[in-house]
Short mmCIF file of C-alpha atoms in Angstrom, two decimals:
data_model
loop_
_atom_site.label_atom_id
_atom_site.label_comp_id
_atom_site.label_asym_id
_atom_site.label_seq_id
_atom_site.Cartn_x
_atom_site.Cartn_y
_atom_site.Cartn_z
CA UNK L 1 -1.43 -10.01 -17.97
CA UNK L 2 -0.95 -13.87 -16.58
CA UNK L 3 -1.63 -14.86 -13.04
CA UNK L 4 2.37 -15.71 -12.65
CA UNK L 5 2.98 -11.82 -13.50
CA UNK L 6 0.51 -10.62 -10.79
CA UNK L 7 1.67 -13.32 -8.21
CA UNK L 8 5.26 -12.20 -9.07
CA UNK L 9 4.95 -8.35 -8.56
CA UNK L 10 3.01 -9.28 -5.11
CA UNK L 11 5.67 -11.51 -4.02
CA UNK L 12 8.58 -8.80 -4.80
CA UNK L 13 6.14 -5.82 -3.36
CA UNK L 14 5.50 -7.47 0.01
CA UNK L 15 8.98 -8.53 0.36
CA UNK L 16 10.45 -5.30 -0.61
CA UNK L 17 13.27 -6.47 -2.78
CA UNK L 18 13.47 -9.30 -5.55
CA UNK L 19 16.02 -11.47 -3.61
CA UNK L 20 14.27 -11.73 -0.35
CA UNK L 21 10.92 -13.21 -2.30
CA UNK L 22 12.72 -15.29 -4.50
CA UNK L 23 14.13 -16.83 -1.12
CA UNK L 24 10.36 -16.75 0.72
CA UNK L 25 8.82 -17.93 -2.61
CA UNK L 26 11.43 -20.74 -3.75
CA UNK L 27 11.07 -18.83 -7.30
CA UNK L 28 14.36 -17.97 -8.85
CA UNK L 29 15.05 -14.08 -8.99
CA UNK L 30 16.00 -14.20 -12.65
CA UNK L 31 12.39 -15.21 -12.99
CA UNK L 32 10.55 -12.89 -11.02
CA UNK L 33 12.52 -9.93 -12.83
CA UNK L 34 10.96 -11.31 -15.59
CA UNK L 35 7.88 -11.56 -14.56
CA UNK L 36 7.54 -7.59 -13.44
CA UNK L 37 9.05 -6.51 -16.33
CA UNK L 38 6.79 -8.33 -18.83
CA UNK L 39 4.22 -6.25 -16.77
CA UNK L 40 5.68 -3.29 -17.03
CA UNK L 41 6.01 -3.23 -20.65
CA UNK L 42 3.13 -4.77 -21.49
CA UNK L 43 0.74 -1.94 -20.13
CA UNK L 44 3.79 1.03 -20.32
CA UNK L 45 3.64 1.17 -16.46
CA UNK L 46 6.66 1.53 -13.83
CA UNK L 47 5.29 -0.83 -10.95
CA UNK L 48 8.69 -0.12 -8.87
CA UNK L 49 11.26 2.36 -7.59
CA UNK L 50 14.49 0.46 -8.02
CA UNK L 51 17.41 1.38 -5.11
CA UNK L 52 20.44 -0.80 -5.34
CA UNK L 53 19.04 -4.70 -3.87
CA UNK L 54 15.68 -2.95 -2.51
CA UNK L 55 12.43 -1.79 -4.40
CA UNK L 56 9.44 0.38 -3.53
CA UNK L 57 6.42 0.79 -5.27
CA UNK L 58 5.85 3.65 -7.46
CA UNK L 59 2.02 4.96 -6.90
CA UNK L 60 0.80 2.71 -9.39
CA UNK L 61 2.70 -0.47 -7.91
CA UNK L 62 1.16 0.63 -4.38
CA UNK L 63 -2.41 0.99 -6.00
CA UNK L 64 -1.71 -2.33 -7.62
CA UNK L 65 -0.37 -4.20 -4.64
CA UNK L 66 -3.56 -3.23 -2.63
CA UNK L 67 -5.36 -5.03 -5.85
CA UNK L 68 -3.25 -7.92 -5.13
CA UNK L 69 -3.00 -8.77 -1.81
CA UNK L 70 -7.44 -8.55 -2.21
CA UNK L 71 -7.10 -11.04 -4.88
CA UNK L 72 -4.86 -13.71 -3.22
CA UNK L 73 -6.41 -13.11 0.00
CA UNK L 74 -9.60 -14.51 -1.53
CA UNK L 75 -7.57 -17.33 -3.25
CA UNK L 76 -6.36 -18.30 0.12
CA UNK L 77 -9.79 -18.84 1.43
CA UNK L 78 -10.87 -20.60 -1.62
CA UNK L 79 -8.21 -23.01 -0.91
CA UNK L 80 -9.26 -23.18 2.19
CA UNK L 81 -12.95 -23.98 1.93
CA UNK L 82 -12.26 -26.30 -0.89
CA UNK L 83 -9.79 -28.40 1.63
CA UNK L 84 -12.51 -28.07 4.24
CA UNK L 85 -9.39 -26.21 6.70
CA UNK L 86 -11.87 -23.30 7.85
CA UNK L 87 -11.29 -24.73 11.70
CA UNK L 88 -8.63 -22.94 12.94
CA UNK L 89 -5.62 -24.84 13.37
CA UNK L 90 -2.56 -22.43 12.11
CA UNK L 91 -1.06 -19.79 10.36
CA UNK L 92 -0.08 -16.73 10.25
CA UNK L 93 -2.08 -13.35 10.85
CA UNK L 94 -0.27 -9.97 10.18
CA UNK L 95 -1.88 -7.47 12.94
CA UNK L 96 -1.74 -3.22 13.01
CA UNK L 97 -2.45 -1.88 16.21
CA UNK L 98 -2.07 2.18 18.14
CA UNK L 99 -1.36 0.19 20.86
CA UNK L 100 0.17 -3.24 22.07
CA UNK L 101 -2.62 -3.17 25.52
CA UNK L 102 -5.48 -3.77 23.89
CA UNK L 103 -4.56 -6.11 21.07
CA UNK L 104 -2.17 -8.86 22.80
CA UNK L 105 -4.65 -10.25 25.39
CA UNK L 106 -6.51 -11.39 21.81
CA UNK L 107 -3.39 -12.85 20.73
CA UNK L 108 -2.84 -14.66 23.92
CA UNK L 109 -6.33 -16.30 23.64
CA UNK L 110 -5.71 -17.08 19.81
CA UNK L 111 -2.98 -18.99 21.01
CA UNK L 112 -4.39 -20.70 23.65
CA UNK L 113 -6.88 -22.41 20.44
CA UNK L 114 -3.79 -23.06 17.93
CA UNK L 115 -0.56 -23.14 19.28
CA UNK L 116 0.89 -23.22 15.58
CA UNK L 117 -0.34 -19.79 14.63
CA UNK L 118 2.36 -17.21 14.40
CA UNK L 119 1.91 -13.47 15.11
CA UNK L 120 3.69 -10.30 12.12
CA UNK L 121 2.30 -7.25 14.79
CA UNK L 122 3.21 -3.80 14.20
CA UNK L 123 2.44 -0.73 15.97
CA UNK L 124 1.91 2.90 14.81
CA UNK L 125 -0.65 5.76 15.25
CA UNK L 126 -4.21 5.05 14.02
CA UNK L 127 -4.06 6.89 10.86
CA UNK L 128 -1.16 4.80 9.82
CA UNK L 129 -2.91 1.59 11.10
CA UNK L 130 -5.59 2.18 9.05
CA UNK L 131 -3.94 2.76 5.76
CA UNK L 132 -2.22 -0.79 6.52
CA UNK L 133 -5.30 -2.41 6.70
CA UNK L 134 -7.00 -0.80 3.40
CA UNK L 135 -3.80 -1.53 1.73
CA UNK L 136 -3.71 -5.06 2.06
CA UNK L 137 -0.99 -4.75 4.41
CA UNK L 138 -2.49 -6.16 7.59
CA UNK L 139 -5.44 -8.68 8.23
CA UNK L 140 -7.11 -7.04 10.97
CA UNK L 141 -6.15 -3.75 13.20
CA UNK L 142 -7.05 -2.64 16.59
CA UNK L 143 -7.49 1.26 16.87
CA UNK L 144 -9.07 4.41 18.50
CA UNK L 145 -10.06 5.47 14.98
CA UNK L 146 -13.83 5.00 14.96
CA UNK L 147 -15.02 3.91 10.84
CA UNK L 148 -18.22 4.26 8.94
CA UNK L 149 -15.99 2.81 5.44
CA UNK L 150 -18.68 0.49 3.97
CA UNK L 151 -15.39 -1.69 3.30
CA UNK L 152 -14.72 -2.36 6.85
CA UNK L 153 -16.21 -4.28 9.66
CA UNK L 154 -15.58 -2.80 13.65
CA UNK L 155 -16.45 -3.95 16.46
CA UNK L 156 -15.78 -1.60 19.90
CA UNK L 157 -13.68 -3.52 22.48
CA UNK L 158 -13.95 -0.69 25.34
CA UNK L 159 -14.37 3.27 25.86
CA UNK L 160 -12.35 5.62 27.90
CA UNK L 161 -13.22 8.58 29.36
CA UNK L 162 -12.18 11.59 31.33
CA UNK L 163 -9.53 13.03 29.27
CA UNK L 164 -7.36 15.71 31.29
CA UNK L 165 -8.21 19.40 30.04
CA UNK L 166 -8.17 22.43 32.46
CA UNK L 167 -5.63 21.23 34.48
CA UNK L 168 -3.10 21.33 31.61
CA UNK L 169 -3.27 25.25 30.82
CA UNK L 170 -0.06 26.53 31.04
CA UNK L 171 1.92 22.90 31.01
CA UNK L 172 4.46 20.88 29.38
CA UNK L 173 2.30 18.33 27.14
CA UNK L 174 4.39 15.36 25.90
CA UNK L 175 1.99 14.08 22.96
CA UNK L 176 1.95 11.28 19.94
CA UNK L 177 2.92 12.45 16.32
CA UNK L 178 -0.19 13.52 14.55
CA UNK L 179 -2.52 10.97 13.27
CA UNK L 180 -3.12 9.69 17.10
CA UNK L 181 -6.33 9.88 18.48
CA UNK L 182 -4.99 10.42 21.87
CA UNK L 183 -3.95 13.51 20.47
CA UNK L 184 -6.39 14.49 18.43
CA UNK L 185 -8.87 13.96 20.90
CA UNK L 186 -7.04 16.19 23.64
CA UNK L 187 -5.96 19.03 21.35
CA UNK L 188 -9.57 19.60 19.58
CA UNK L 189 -10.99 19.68 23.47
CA UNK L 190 -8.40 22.00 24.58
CA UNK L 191 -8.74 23.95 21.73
CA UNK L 192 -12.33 23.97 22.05
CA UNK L 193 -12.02 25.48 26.13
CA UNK L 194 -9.04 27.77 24.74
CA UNK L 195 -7.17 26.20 26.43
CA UNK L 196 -3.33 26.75 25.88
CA UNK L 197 -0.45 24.73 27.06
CA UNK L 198 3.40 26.35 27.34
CA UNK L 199 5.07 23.84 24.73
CA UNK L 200 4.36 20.48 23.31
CA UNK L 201 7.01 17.68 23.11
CA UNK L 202 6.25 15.38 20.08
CA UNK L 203 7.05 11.87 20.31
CA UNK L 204 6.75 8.98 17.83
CA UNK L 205 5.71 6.27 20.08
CA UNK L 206 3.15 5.79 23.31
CA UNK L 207 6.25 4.31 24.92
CA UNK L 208 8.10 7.25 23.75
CA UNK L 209 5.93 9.31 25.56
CA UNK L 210 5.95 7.24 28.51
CA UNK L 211 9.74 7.43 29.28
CA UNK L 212 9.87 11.44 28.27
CA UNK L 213 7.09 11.97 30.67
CA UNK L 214 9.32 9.57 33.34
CA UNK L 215 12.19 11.68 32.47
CA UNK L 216 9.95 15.25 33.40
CA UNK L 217 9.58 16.89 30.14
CA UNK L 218 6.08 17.32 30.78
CA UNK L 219 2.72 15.78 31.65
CA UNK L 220 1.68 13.44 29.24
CA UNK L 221 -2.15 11.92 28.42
CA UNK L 222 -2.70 7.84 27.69
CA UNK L 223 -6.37 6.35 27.79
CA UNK L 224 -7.26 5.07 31.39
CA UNK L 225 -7.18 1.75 30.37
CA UNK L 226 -3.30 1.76 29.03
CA UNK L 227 -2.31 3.63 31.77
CA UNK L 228 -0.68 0.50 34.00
CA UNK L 229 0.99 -0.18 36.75
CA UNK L 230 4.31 1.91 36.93
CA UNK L 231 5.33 3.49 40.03
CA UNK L 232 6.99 6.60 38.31
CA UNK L 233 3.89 8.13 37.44
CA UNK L 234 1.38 9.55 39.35
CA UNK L 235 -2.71 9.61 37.54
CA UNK L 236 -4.10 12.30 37.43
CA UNK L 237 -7.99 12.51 36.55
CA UNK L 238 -9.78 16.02 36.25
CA UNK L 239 -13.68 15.93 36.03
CA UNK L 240 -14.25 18.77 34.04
CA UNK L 241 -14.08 16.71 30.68
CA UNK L 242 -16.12 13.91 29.54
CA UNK L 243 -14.84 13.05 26.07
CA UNK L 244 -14.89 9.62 25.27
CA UNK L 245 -12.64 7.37 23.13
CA UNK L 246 -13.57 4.11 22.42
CA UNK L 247 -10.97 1.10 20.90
CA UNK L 248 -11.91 -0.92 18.03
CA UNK L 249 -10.94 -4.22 16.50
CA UNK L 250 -11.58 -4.12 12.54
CA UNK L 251 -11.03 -6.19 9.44
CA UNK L 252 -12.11 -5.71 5.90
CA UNK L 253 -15.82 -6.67 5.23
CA UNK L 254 -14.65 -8.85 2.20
CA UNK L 255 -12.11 -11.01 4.59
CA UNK L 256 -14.46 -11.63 7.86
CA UNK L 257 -14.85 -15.21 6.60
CA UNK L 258 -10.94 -15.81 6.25
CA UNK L 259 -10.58 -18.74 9.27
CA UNK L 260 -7.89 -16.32 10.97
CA UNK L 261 -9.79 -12.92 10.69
CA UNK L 262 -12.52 -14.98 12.16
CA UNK L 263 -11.30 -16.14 14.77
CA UNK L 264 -9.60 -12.86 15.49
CA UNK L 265 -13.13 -11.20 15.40
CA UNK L 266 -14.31 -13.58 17.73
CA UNK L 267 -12.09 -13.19 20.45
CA UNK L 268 -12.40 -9.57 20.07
CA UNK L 269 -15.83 -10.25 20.81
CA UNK L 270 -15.30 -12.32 24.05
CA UNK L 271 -12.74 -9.48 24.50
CA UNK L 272 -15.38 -6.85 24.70
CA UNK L 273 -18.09 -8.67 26.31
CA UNK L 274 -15.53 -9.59 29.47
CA UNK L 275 -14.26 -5.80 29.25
#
C-alpha cells in the first residue's frame, strides 16, 4: 500500500466516478485506474462497484473511504498548522443538516468573518445526517439526534417543546420518512397515550411536508422554532404534551481543531447563547 494508492481511491470515492476526480484532482484517469487497481490486487479486495462512467463503493471501499477521508482530514490540518493558516480566512466546509433553519444563520455569520469560504450543504433526516458525518462525508452536522458517541463532540443550539398529541386522534398526519426525530418523537408519544391517527402520509422532505399539509392532506407537526411565517397555515399548540426536542450542532472529536470545524463550533456557540 503507497500513499498515492490511498489518495487515489479517496479521490475516485468522493467523486463518484474516475473521470470527474481526475478533472478535480488534475491526475490523469489512466493513472488513478491504476492506482485502485494496484490496491485491489494487492490485498485481493474489490474497493468499487463499477456501472458504465460511475463507481460506488463496495462495503469494503465504504469502510475504507471513512479510513480515508480521517486520514487526509488530519493531513489537512497538519498542513495547516505547519503554514501557521489556523486563522480562518477560506475554504470550503461540507455541512449535513435535518433542517436548513437552524444551520444557515451559522453560515451567514461564517461568512460575515471570510467572505472566501464556500458552503457543500445537504439536507436529509437525522439518521442519515449522522451516518454522513461518521463517514467522513461531512465536517460538521446540525441535528435533532441527541449523541453520547465518544467520537463526537455536540453542542445544543435550542429545545422545542409542546409537541401536538391528543388533538391528533383520529387525523390525517403528514410525517417525515423514518429516521426523523420529528417523527420519532411524535409517534413514540402517541403511541405511548394510544393514541391513533386515521392514516399517515409519508413524505421525504420537511418542505415536502409543508406543501402536502398546504395542499390539505392532513395536519402535519414541525418544531416551534421552524415553524415560520406562512400565512397558509394555521399553529396549533395543545398543552397536554411536554416532550422536548432539542437541536444540536456536532463534529467529530478528532476534527474540533480543523480551522473550519472551529470556527463552525464557535458560531454555534454564539448561536446558542443568543437563542
Amino acid at each position: 500500500m503507497t500513499p498515492s494508492q490511498l489518495r487515489a481511491f479517496h479521490l475516485v470515492a468522493e467523486a463518484g466516478s474516475f473521470s470527474a476526480a481526475g478533472r478535480a484532482s488534475g491526475i490523469s484517469q489512466p493513472n488513478l485506474s491504476g492506482q485502485v487497481t494496484a490496491l485491489e490486487r494487492a490485498y485481493g479486495v474489490r474497493l468499487f462497484e463499477r456501472r458504465g462512467r460511475s463507481v460506488t463503493p463496495t462495503e469494503t471501499g465504504r469502510q475504507l473511504q471513512g479510513i480515508t477521508a480521517r486520514l487526509f482530514a488530519l493531513q489537512d490540518e497538519a498542513k495547516a498548522l505547519l503554514a501557521g493558516e489556523l486563522a480562518l480566512t477560506r475554504g470550503h466546509l461540507r455541512i449535513a443538516a435535518d433542517s436548513a433553519h437552524h444551520v444557515v444563520p451559522i453560515m451567514a455569520a461564517l461568512k460575515k468573518r471570510a467572505g472566501d469560504l464556500t458552503f457543500a450543504l445537504s439536507i436529509d433526516n437525522s439518521a442519515v445526517v449522522l451516518e454522513r458525518l461518521l463517514r467522513g462525508e461531512a465536517d460538521v452536522a446540525v441535528m435533532a439526534k441527541s449523541v453520547s458517541d465518544p467520537r463526537l463532540h455536540a453542542l445544543r443550539l435550542r429545545t422545542d417543546g409542546r409537541v401536538p398529541l391528543a388533538a391528533r386522534a383520529g387525523q390525517e398526519l403528514v410525517l417525515r420518512e423514518r429516521g426523523s426525530i420529528t417523527r420519532e418523537v411524535l409517534e413514540e408519544a402517541m403511541a405511548a397515550a394510544d393514541i391513533r391517527p386515521r392514516s399517515i402520509v409519508e413524505v421525504q422532505t420537511r418542505e415536502g411536508v409543508r406543501e402536502a399539509v398546504a395542499a390539505g392532506f392532513g395536519v402535519g407537526a414541525v418544531f416551534a422554532s421552524e415553524l415560520g411565517e406562512d400565512r397558509r397555515f394555521r399553529r396549533i399548540d395543545v398543552a397536554d404534551s411536554d416532550l422536548l426536542v432539542a437541536e444540536y450542532a456536532v463534529c467529530l472529536q478528532e476534527r474540533r481543531r480543523v480551522a473550519l470545524v472551529r470556527a463552525f463550533m464557535d458560531e454555534a456557540t454564539q448561536t446558542a447563547t443568543s437563542a
